Amino acid sequence: MEPLKTHQGLVYPLNRSNIDTDQIIPKQFLKRIERSGFGQFLFYHWRFDDEGNLRPDFSLNNPKYQGASILVAGENFGCGSSREHAPWAVQDFGFKIVIAPSYADIFKNNCVKNGILPIQVSDEQVQYIIRKAESEEYQLTVDLENQVVYDNEGFKVSFDIVPYPKVMLLNGWDEIGVTLTYEDKIAEYELSK
Amino acid sequence: MHTPKNIIQKIWEKHVVHQEEGKPDLLYIDLHLVHEVTSPQAFEGLRMNGRKVRRPDLTYATMDHNVPTRQRLVINDPISKKQIDTLQENCQEFGVTLADIHHPDNGIVHVIGPELGLTQPGKTIVCGDSHTSTHGAFGSLAFGIGTSEVEHVLATQTLWQAPPKTLNVKVNGKLGTGVTAKDLILAIIGKFGVQFGTGYVMEYTGEAIRSLSMEERMTVCNMSIEAGARAGLITPDETTFEYLRGRRHVPQGEAFEEAVAEWKALATDEGASYDRVVEIEAAEVEPQVTWGTNPGMCIPITANVPNPDETEKPSEKDEIKRALEYMGLEAGQPISSVKIDHVFIGSCTNSRLSDLRSAAEVVRGKKVSPTVTAIVVPGSFSVKLAAEKEGLDKVFTDAGFEWREAGCSMCLAMNDDIVPPGERCASTSNRNFEGRQGNGARTHLVSPEMAAAAAVAGHFVDVRQVSAAQEVR
Ligand code: SF4
């Protein structure tokens, strides 16, 4: 995975709470055998009607958010099942960062495993960002090293992150990548058998 | 003097590659079994990152969940077909040995591992399937994993795992006549609940366990996960060594004797302790039937379906009510009065040769009730052939059973074998969750003997009475 040190990108605001994994990626797409390509099914029932036509009234279909890489949403994002398809869809659609007041635990872990940075800030700060992004083309910069998010108008907020996931994201490591740094030990163990 | 250890701790310590403060242990995996449903994204992940399978020689793949059991080669569901084709391509690309549909070694992953001698005492074994606990019957540490862990093991042959707590399940005394290993494990889960093993690895000990055959031990360990434990195992002994001797993947000749000496040393040391111990008297176990929607909801064949108003714990009241409603049962009705529509003899719990033999004995010379559709699905190609050699297929088909090809089949209804909504199935499998055998399907878990007896009677019956009557004649 690519290292994520600082990232500047367009914000997409989704002002809903308790967005569950069924809404992020509906059940019928789980039987696929691919790892990639889940982005096209992200928020499927919100983006498309029953005939598969784009719903023009759903904000993500608005051309002004095209190319957004920062997803901002309400509390308890990613609740529901532990399926890994949900972060796969978020990431494959092009989002590198999620900002929300709170997350489901498993979803948060699965994000880091898949190279997405889940940032947790207060409800007020999330609401501020959402309002800005709804009214204008709004860019944010995320500095993971220093654990801050800011815009170019003076808005700045810091966030907490556990050390181990931070190191993984900064270096672009996935869990396998981390384990492979112990390859000598694994090889040594294999020799001793 | 070293501290005495139990078998679980011994196997664990032998497999720790690396330990450091604040992290789980890095555990080496000796055998990785792969099937078509949980592996495609794992292989794709390897491809996306330009990674290889570290030890194809310790990886073994089969197809089982989607395999049709009527005509093996006609796969109607396009998604099933795709999963099967994808495994074929992935195994070819990454150099993994595969027992595909055409292969004589093909079968349910937890049936063929032991058959081929891949499963051995002291090994760490994983598979992207929760019933991997089956392999614990051989004294191996075997547990199910998720898709990203499958990828992790493929790439590194290791997993980050926190050391488990250990639980000793002691089964004292002997099982009565007509009472099987399936009844024992159901009774254990019924007595202690579907969560008593959560966070633990279990070791089954005691006289009743020691006298079980290997196939019976597999039935017990298979359902450890239904008690919440990721793994359950049994210390290997002469029964284990005799089963393994001469199998294709075990050491041969002199080397086998050396291996046996090593396997014997795995046994729990005198004075070793466990984090928890539970005990059950084997003599008290009767043939079991599940009445509800989890494996812990089971009662002896002689008992009545529970009444939610009579339960001591109020929290259970709603659960019982909901289960009775889903199952279409009356509170307090004798379980033996429950009529069935389907019988499924199969799954990784009860589809081995000895299971088919004992079911065949019950139906020999009899007829399946006209209101019942009954199928037998052997656990593997080789079980099927062995059974046919003994004429068991004939016994079943003469009685009116369908004799099918090997696979998971009606255990989870991923192929065409589905129980229709509202219909009732006596099943030798391991899960009776809502919808497990098909949307709205009602599953009752039983032993192969009890399933066979129910097929003939059209409702549940005490197999002990059936066999007693047979002996008199
Ligand atoms: S038989 Fe059933 S429980 Fe066993 S591996 Fe197949 S689907 Fe899973």
XYZ file of C-alpha atoms and ligand atoms in Angstrom:
674
model
C 0.000 0.000 0.000
C 1.042 3.606 -0.496
C 2.458 5.420 2.537
C 0.071 8.029 3.871
C 2.016 10.930 5.386
C 0.147 14.036 4.338
C -2.831 14.147 2.060
C -4.707 17.039 0.520
C -8.058 16.312 -1.086
C -11.632 17.233 -1.866
C -14.159 16.552 0.903
C -17.410 14.643 0.331
C -19.951 15.226 3.147
C -22.465 12.492 3.986
C -24.537 13.838 6.842
C -26.011 10.585 8.170
C -25.370 8.571 11.331
C -25.190 4.799 11.844
C -24.263 4.058 8.259
C -23.987 0.274 8.385
C -22.036 -2.164 6.260
C -25.212 -3.210 4.427
C -25.607 0.363 3.220
C -21.919 0.701 2.403
C -22.065 -2.494 0.352
C -25.306 -4.480 -0.002
C -25.341 -8.257 0.495
C -25.839 -9.236 -3.112
C -22.319 -8.134 -4.014
C -20.582 -10.282 -1.425
C -20.481 -13.445 -3.495
C -18.057 -11.846 -5.927
C -14.659 -13.437 -6.090
C -12.683 -10.246 -6.717
C -10.856 -8.152 -4.163
C -10.865 -5.046 -6.293
C -13.784 -3.407 -8.064
C -16.103 -3.070 -5.065
C -16.101 0.738 -5.443
C -18.816 0.616 -8.096
C -21.183 -0.869 -5.483
C -20.429 1.650 -2.718
C -23.697 2.981 -1.205
C -25.381 1.134 -4.058
C -29.008 1.579 -3.039
C -28.456 5.277 -2.424
C -26.638 5.872 -5.686
C -28.851 3.783 -7.937
C -32.575 3.102 -8.209
C -34.119 -0.357 -8.634
C -33.523 -0.246 -12.376
C -29.874 0.570 -11.842
C -30.212 4.206 -12.953
C -28.211 6.902 -11.201
C -30.261 8.794 -8.618
C -29.464 12.438 -9.441
C -30.696 13.589 -6.021
C -28.071 11.606 -4.092
C -25.164 13.911 -3.320
C -22.358 11.529 -4.275
C -23.756 11.571 -7.815
C -23.299 15.343 -7.943
C -20.413 16.149 -10.323
C -19.046 18.702 -7.878
C -17.848 15.866 -5.618
C -16.133 13.957 -8.376
C -12.638 12.969 -7.326
C -13.303 13.446 -3.605
C -10.855 11.512 -1.447
C -12.008 12.478 2.045
C -15.326 11.057 3.259
C -16.964 12.815 6.197
C -19.936 11.171 7.905
C -22.003 11.018 11.093
C -21.434 8.900 14.183
C -21.046 5.107 14.384
C -19.846 4.800 10.828
C -19.389 1.225 9.558
C -21.580 -0.575 12.088
C -23.149 -3.959 11.303
C -21.241 -6.998 10.173
C -17.500 -7.575 10.168
C -17.348 -8.026 6.410
C -14.165 -6.700 4.895
C -16.013 -5.785 1.732
C -17.084 -2.464 3.285
C -13.610 -0.894 3.555
C -12.719 -2.499 0.228
C -15.601 -0.560 -1.364
C -14.735 2.728 0.372
C -11.117 2.467 -0.681
C -11.759 1.265 -4.206
C -14.110 4.199 -4.807
C -11.172 6.525 -4.170
C -11.438 7.531 -0.522
C -8.199 7.581 1.439
C -9.494 9.244 4.598
C -12.716 8.940 6.563
C -13.639 11.525 9.196
C -16.437 10.806 11.686
C -17.296 11.354 15.365
C -17.186 7.566 16.009
C -16.824 4.205 14.269
C -17.685 0.554 14.744
C -14.518 -1.082 16.140
C -14.139 -3.806 13.566
C -14.695 -1.406 10.707
C -12.020 0.894 12.063
C -9.508 -1.964 12.274
C -10.439 -3.154 8.822
C -9.867 0.375 7.471
C -6.288 0.456 8.711
C -5.667 -3.047 7.323
C -6.723 -1.692 3.950
C -4.795 1.562 4.006
C -7.638 3.926 4.904
C -7.083 6.443 7.715
C -10.155 6.682 9.999
C -9.987 10.021 11.791
C -12.105 10.647 14.856
C -12.974 14.234 15.818
C -15.826 15.793 17.782
C -19.375 16.006 16.482
C -19.160 19.836 16.268
C -16.005 19.688 14.179
C -17.572 17.098 11.875
C -20.647 19.302 11.512
C -18.444 22.297 10.659
C -16.653 20.344 7.941
C -19.920 19.001 6.554
C -21.429 22.497 6.346
C -18.374 23.855 4.547
C -18.250 20.962 2.101
C -21.951 21.173 1.340
C -21.735 24.853 0.434
C -18.461 25.044 -1.484
C -15.694 23.041 -3.089
C -13.882 22.324 0.132
C -10.341 20.993 0.465
C -8.731 19.631 3.616
C -5.165 18.666 4.366
C -4.386 15.762 6.682
C -0.981 15.542 8.328
C -0.770 12.106 9.906
C 2.730 12.572 11.322
C 1.548 15.529 13.419
C -2.019 14.221 13.759
C -3.760 17.358 12.483
C -6.405 18.215 9.896
C -6.576 21.770 8.503
C -7.892 23.939 5.666
C -6.304 27.050 4.179
C -8.662 29.414 6.010
C -7.376 28.809 9.513
C -9.499 25.812 10.562
C -7.287 23.300 12.359
C -8.065 20.298 14.523
C -5.855 17.600 16.016
C -6.826 13.945 16.401
C -5.730 10.859 18.341
C -4.527 7.608 16.836
C -3.056 4.456 18.400
C 0.719 4.184 17.684
C 0.732 0.842 15.858
C -1.859 1.689 13.167
C -0.189 5.074 12.734
C 3.154 3.482 11.974
C 1.494 1.061 9.578
C -0.263 3.826 7.629
C 2.741 6.193 7.607
C 4.870 3.485 6.078
C 2.179 2.125 3.810
C 2.418 -1.219 5.513
C -0.357 -3.696 5.503
C -0.315 -6.333 8.234
C 1.354 -8.773 5.885
C 3.978 -6.160 5.108
C 4.691 -5.800 8.809
C 4.950 -9.543 9.277
C 7.314 -9.782 6.345
C 9.765 -7.580 8.263
C 10.096 -10.640 10.518
C 10.973 -12.832 7.573
C 14.406 -13.674 8.993
C 12.764 -14.995 12.117
C 10.280 -17.025 10.104
C 13.049 -18.484 7.961
C 15.114 -19.223 11.053
C 12.158 -20.999 12.613
C 11.643 -23.043 9.453
C 15.296 -24.098 9.474
C 15.117 -25.182 13.102
C 12.177 -27.511 12.457
C 12.077 -28.809 37.471
C 10.009 -27.282 34.713
C 6.397 -26.280 35.223
C 3.978 -28.954 34.088
C 2.138 -27.987 30.894
C -1.004 -29.093 29.155
C -0.986 -30.212 25.519
C -2.379 -26.903 24.275
C 0.438 -24.925 25.903
C 3.029 -27.372 24.573
C 1.854 -27.083 20.979
C 1.626 -23.319 21.284
C 5.158 -22.895 22.593
C 6.586 -25.067 19.839
C 5.110 -22.748 17.227
C 6.010 -19.287 18.496
C 8.246 -17.629 15.916
C 8.509 -14.315 17.718
C 7.327 -12.707 20.930
C 7.451 -9.081 21.969
C 5.912 -6.853 24.591
C 2.564 -5.341 23.654
C 1.900 -7.601 20.682
C 0.292 -11.011 20.159
C 2.632 -13.959 19.453
C 3.699 -14.646 15.890
C 2.594 -18.255 15.454
C 3.852 -20.638 12.774
C 1.244 -22.574 10.776
C 2.097 -26.151 9.731
C -0.848 -26.821 7.460
C -3.161 -24.435 5.607
C -6.275 -25.960 4.065
C -7.996 -23.896 1.396
C -11.441 -24.085 -0.216
C -13.288 -22.146 -2.901
C -15.477 -19.827 -0.818
C -13.107 -17.929 1.480
C -9.972 -17.904 -0.674
C -10.591 -15.857 -3.869
C -9.972 -12.405 -2.331
C -6.957 -13.704 -0.446
C -5.288 -14.821 -3.670
C -6.319 -11.569 -5.324
C -4.664 -9.679 -2.463
C -1.418 -11.548 -3.100
C -1.606 -10.685 -6.770
C -2.279 -6.992 -6.099
C 0.856 -6.800 -3.955
C 3.066 -8.994 -6.104
C 3.374 -11.611 -3.345
C 3.810 -15.357 -3.514
C 2.517 -18.242 -1.463
C 5.375 -18.764 0.979
C 4.933 -22.497 1.447
C 2.825 -24.138 -1.265
C 4.060 -27.428 0.180
C 2.206 -26.696 3.430
C -0.932 -25.561 1.603
C -3.617 -27.899 0.296
C -6.820 -26.973 -1.521
C -10.105 -28.700 -2.222
C -13.595 -27.778 -3.462
C -16.531 -28.724 -1.317
C -19.049 -26.013 -0.403
C -20.463 -25.489 -3.911
C -19.988 -28.931 -5.402
C -23.230 -30.373 -6.815
C -24.106 -33.773 -5.351
C -26.432 -35.008 -8.078
C -24.277 -34.561 -11.119
C -20.901 -33.386 -9.967
C -19.964 -31.706 -13.178
C -23.143 -29.757 -13.830
C -22.947 -26.528 -11.846
C -26.061 -24.468 -12.442
C -25.382 -21.434 -10.275
C -23.003 -19.127 -12.182
C -21.491 -17.746 -8.968
C -20.765 -21.228 -7.629
C -19.185 -22.078 -10.940
C -17.061 -18.960 -10.827
C -15.807 -19.697 -7.318
C -14.837 -23.189 -8.393
C -13.106 -22.045 -11.588
C -11.293 -19.302 -9.683
C -9.823 -21.730 -7.166
C -8.587 -23.848 -10.043
C -6.845 -20.869 -11.646
C -5.419 -19.591 -8.366
C -3.968 -22.961 -7.399
C -2.357 -23.245 -10.803
C -0.900 -19.745 -10.671
C 0.435 -20.039 -7.120
C 1.552 -23.668 -7.261
C -0.873 -25.012 -4.659
C -1.926 -28.671 -4.771
C -5.645 -28.946 -5.459
C -8.046 -31.877 -5.189
C -10.562 -30.550 -7.719
C -13.946 -32.022 -8.601
C -12.380 -34.644 -10.845
C -9.744 -35.688 -8.348
C -10.063 -38.979 -6.416
C -8.965 -37.196 -3.213
C -11.761 -34.631 -3.424
C -14.169 -34.168 -0.541
C -15.130 -31.937 2.373
C -11.957 -30.229 3.554
C -12.315 -31.557 7.125
C -12.892 -35.098 5.906
C -9.996 -35.358 3.468
C -7.334 -33.760 5.722
C -7.418 -36.722 8.115
C -8.022 -39.283 5.337
C -4.857 -38.265 3.526
C -2.820 -38.107 6.729
C -2.251 -34.349 6.273
C -3.741 -33.871 9.726
C -1.234 -34.962 12.362
C -0.709 -34.600 16.101
C 1.076 -31.461 17.275
C 0.497 -29.496 14.071
C -0.995 -26.024 13.884
C -3.712 -26.191 11.230
C -5.865 -23.375 9.836
C -8.557 -23.073 7.181
C -11.001 -20.343 6.184
C -13.851 -22.308 7.741
C -14.998 -22.407 11.337
C -15.255 -26.201 11.584
C -11.493 -26.519 11.224
C -11.672 -27.536 14.895
C -12.426 -31.059 13.560
C -8.708 -31.737 13.086
C -8.170 -31.306 16.830
C -9.272 -34.951 17.148
C -5.665 -35.836 16.305
C -4.123 -33.647 18.976
C -3.435 -30.770 16.625
C -4.220 -27.118 17.273
C -6.710 -26.383 14.508
C -8.891 -23.304 14.080
C -10.886 -21.356 11.510
C -9.754 -17.973 10.109
C -11.180 -15.096 8.007
C -10.267 -14.038 4.473
C -7.564 -11.497 5.403
C -6.002 -14.112 7.683
C -6.084 -16.605 4.834
C -4.064 -14.111 2.816
C -1.720 -13.537 5.742
C -1.011 -17.252 6.108
C -0.574 -17.712 2.361
C 2.029 -14.927 2.300
C 3.847 -15.544 5.586
C 2.862 -19.016 6.880
C 2.218 -17.293 10.234
C -0.509 -15.505 12.180
C -0.451 -12.966 15.024
C -2.342 -14.697 17.802
C -2.746 -14.068 21.509
C -2.171 -17.237 23.574
C -5.572 -18.795 24.341
C -6.931 -19.722 27.732
C -7.303 -23.479 28.190
C -10.406 -25.431 29.184
C -10.557 -29.083 30.176
C -13.833 -30.805 29.271
C -13.811 -34.024 31.292
C -16.164 -36.792 30.268
C -16.283 -39.412 33.030
C -17.466 -43.013 32.657
C -18.818 -44.720 29.559
C -21.480 -43.823 27.010
C -24.552 -46.090 27.059
C -25.555 -48.392 24.190
C -27.080 -46.506 21.260
C -25.560 -43.218 22.464
C -23.082 -41.703 20.004
C -20.306 -39.115 19.931
C -22.811 -36.699 18.349
C -25.149 -37.100 21.312
C -22.224 -36.503 23.645
C -21.124 -33.231 22.062
C -24.716 -31.990 21.755
C -25.286 -32.835 25.426
C -22.097 -30.976 26.387
C -23.191 -27.867 24.490
C -26.736 -28.262 25.847
C -25.441 -28.453 29.402
C -22.859 -25.656 29.356
C -24.234 -23.394 26.618
C -23.125 -22.126 23.211
C -20.643 -19.665 24.698
C -18.873 -21.571 27.418
C -15.849 -22.124 25.204
C -15.496 -18.512 24.025
C -11.893 -17.353 24.420
C -10.666 -20.875 25.160
C -9.078 -23.792 23.420
C -10.653 -26.957 24.816
C -9.104 -30.311 25.569
C -11.538 -33.217 25.853
C -10.392 -35.767 28.413
C -11.755 -38.685 30.426
C -12.609 -42.342 29.972
C -15.458 -41.815 27.499
C -13.227 -39.764 25.197
C -10.392 -42.294 25.323
C -12.717 -45.069 24.167
C -13.962 -43.146 21.099
C -12.716 -44.105 17.626
C -10.944 -41.455 15.532
C -14.074 -40.752 13.500
C -16.093 -40.293 16.676
C -13.432 -37.971 18.066
C -13.692 -35.882 14.893
C -17.438 -35.534 15.445
C -16.806 -34.216 18.958
C -14.023 -31.782 18.023
C -15.942 -30.600 14.941
C -18.573 -28.978 17.131
C -16.148 -27.251 19.544
C -16.862 -24.046 17.657
C -20.580 -24.436 18.456
C -19.566 -24.143 22.101
C -17.769 -20.897 21.250
C -14.240 -22.352 21.284
C -12.115 -21.712 18.228
C -10.398 -25.044 18.761
C -10.899 -28.273 20.681
C -8.498 -31.193 20.806
C -7.887 -34.669 22.142
C -4.488 -35.994 23.241
C -3.223 -38.502 20.665
C -2.943 -42.141 21.725
C -2.721 -45.625 20.176
C -6.111 -45.103 18.501
C -4.688 -42.014 16.786
C -1.418 -43.668 15.766
C -3.176 -46.743 14.363
C -5.502 -44.553 12.311
C -2.578 -42.615 10.856
C -0.158 -45.486 10.206
C 0.390 -45.919 6.463
C -1.674 -42.880 5.362
C -0.229 -41.068 2.379
C 1.182 -37.946 4.014
C 2.473 -39.348 7.322
C 6.088 -40.468 7.727
C 6.554 -44.117 6.789
C 8.431 -47.021 8.447
C 11.110 -46.079 10.954
C 10.281 -42.398 10.633
C 6.718 -43.115 11.689
C 7.877 -44.703 14.949
C 10.027 -41.643 15.612
C 7.060 -39.403 14.962
C 4.942 -41.458 17.360
C 7.508 -40.967 20.108
C 7.335 -37.217 19.522
C 3.543 -37.241 19.465
C 3.408 -39.148 22.749
C 5.447 -36.418 24.409
C 2.670 -33.914 23.639
C 0.425 -35.399 26.319
C -0.535 -33.107 29.168
C 2.002 -33.329 32.011
C 1.071 -34.718 35.375
C -0.086 -31.840 37.540
C -0.608 -29.379 34.670
C -3.521 -27.014 35.135
C -6.160 -25.396 32.927
C -7.851 -22.031 33.228
C -11.155 -23.816 33.619
C -12.465 -27.377 34.029
C -15.988 -28.674 33.389
C -17.191 -32.248 33.919
C -19.997 -34.384 32.590
C -21.029 -37.992 33.301
C -21.184 -40.014 30.079
C -23.694 -42.477 31.498
C -26.247 -39.682 31.851
C -26.149 -38.779 28.164
C -29.126 -39.925 26.095
C -29.686 -39.636 22.331
C -30.211 -35.928 21.620
C -32.416 -33.885 19.297
C -32.149 -30.115 18.919
C -35.504 -28.373 19.113
C -34.401 -24.741 18.589
C -32.191 -22.469 16.534
C -28.776 -23.031 18.051
C -26.981 -26.292 18.884
C -27.299 -25.683 22.616
C -31.081 -25.928 22.334
C -31.167 -29.696 22.566
C -32.980 -32.272 24.675
C -32.953 -36.053 25.087
C -35.284 -37.945 22.740
C -37.323 -38.933 25.796
C -38.007 -35.305 26.759
C -40.513 -32.612 25.851
C -39.882 -29.358 24.015
C -39.329 -26.634 26.660
C -42.032 -24.277 27.757
C -40.953 -20.615 27.818
C -43.228 -19.954 30.784
C -41.467 -22.563 32.882
C -37.886 -21.418 32.372
C -36.043 -20.160 35.423
C -34.208 -17.366 33.639
C -36.538 -14.658 32.356
C -33.952 -13.622 29.757
C -34.319 -17.028 28.136
C -38.060 -16.753 27.856
C -38.100 -14.622 24.731
C -35.335 -16.602 23.125
C -37.241 -19.872 23.626
C -40.447 -18.303 22.362
C -38.789 -16.991 19.220
C -37.101 -20.329 18.560
C -40.342 -22.284 19.012
C -42.082 -19.935 16.644
C -39.416 -20.266 13.970
C -39.344 -24.039 14.413
C -43.143 -24.332 14.379
C -43.247 -26.316 17.635
C -45.664 -26.317 20.582
C -44.259 -25.656 24.044
C -44.183 -28.897 26.008
C -44.841 -31.294 23.127
C -42.844 -34.555 23.204
C -39.947 -34.226 20.753
C -40.694 -37.776 19.569
C -44.044 -36.554 18.231
C -42.389 -34.132 15.793
C -42.900 -35.190 12.181
C -40.157 -34.556 9.642
C -40.081 -33.933 5.882
C -36.388 -34.377 5.120
C -33.419 -36.374 6.321
C -29.857 -35.334 5.578
C -27.042 -37.682 6.472
C -23.781 -35.928 5.710
C -21.504 -32.906 6.522
C -18.066 -32.715 8.092
C -19.638 -33.733 11.411
C -21.111 -37.090 10.350
C -20.312 -38.225 6.817
C -17.487 -40.688 7.369
C -17.590 -44.415 6.740
C -18.498 -45.364 10.314
C -21.353 -42.826 10.289
C -22.745 -44.307 7.091
C -22.329 -47.846 8.422
C -24.285 -47.180 11.586
C -27.044 -45.337 9.734
C -27.232 -48.184 7.206
C -27.644 -50.721 10.015
C -30.727 -48.868 11.224
C -32.416 -48.746 7.800
C -31.344 -52.153 6.477
C -34.384 -53.977 5.151
C -36.725 -51.105 6.005
C -38.351 -48.323 4.014
C -38.145 -44.567 4.336
C -41.528 -43.174 5.366
C -43.483 -42.060 2.255
C -43.726 -38.505 3.609
C -39.948 -38.142 3.957
C -37.270 -37.227 1.402
C -33.974 -38.675 2.559
C -30.469 -38.199 1.178
C -27.054 -39.541 2.068
C -24.066 -37.407 1.070
C -20.690 -39.040 1.769
C -17.966 -36.717 3.057
C -15.492 -37.549 0.350
C -14.947 -39.451 -2.847
C -13.075 -42.139 -1.008
C -15.747 -42.520 1.684
C -18.228 -42.958 -1.143
C -16.159 -45.639 -2.848
C -15.489 -47.498 0.405
C -19.188 -47.450 1.271
C -20.137 -48.725 -2.160
C -17.616 -51.538 -1.820
C -19.453 -52.671 1.292
C -22.809 -52.317 -0.435
C -24.011 -49.522 1.836
C -25.285 -47.547 -1.150
C -27.559 -50.472 -1.941
C -28.849 -50.632 1.635
C -29.727 -46.940 1.483
C -31.247 -46.913 -1.989
C -33.258 -50.072 -1.277
C -34.715 -48.278 1.699
C -35.602 -45.256 -0.443
C -32.710 -42.897 0.312
C -30.978 -40.990 -2.461
C -27.280 -41.835 -2.643
C -25.356 -38.704 -3.630
C -21.903 -37.525 -4.632
C -19.581 -36.081 -1.960
C -19.710 -32.450 -0.750
C -21.051 -30.058 1.882
C -24.480 -30.157 0.298
C -27.488 -29.562 2.555
C -25.290 -28.593 5.516
C -25.346 -24.988 4.334
C -27.403 -25.082 1.168
C -24.892 -23.324 -1.059
C -25.480 -25.790 -3.870
C -28.859 -27.019 -5.118
C -29.582 -29.079 -1.989
C -31.982 -26.861 -0.085
C -34.724 -27.498 2.473
C -37.805 -25.495 1.369
C -39.309 -22.811 3.672
C -41.267 -24.187 6.631
C -40.160 -27.781 6.037
C -38.437 -29.826 8.693
C -35.166 -31.685 8.381
C -33.480 -34.232 10.655
C -29.861 -33.443 9.899
C -26.529 -34.917 10.994
C -24.785 -31.569 10.408
C -23.634 -29.055 13.030
C -25.678 -25.872 12.757
C -29.408 -25.337 13.175
C -29.375 -21.547 12.796
C -32.325 -19.851 11.136
C -32.067 -20.269 7.394
C -28.948 -22.447 7.513
C -30.412 -25.192 5.302
C -32.456 -22.765 3.224
C -34.637 -19.726 3.842
C -37.217 -20.622 6.524
C -35.952 -24.210 6.784
C -36.281 -25.954 10.175
C -33.260 -27.997 11.191
C -33.031 -30.613 13.947
C -29.516 -31.839 14.666
C -29.176 -35.534 15.474
C -26.765 -38.473 15.156
C -26.702 -40.566 11.963
C -28.522 -43.405 13.756
C -31.250 -41.083 14.993
C -31.585 -39.510 11.530
C -31.922 -42.952 9.959
C -34.515 -44.057 12.501
C -36.488 -40.850 11.954
C -36.406 -41.387 8.191
C -38.118 -44.747 8.633
C -40.621 -43.631 11.265
C -41.424 -40.240 9.716
C -40.885 -38.629 13.125
C -38.200 -38.689 15.806
C -37.845 -41.995 17.643
C -35.536 -43.366 20.290
C -33.022 -45.355 18.273
C -32.287 -47.484 21.346
C -35.796 -48.924 21.150
C -35.543 -49.470 17.420
C -32.324 -51.460 17.786
C -33.654 -53.371 20.798
C -36.659 -54.457 18.735
C -34.315 -55.518 15.941
C -32.311 -57.712 18.286
C -35.399 -59.476 19.594
C -36.444 -60.404 16.083
S -19.964 -29.672 5.774
Fe -20.947 -27.823 6.516
S -19.846 -27.198 8.336
Fe -18.606 -28.694 7.232
S -17.212 -27.502 5.969
Fe -18.996 -27.966 4.720
S -20.396 -26.268 5.028
Fe -18.853 -26.118 6.648
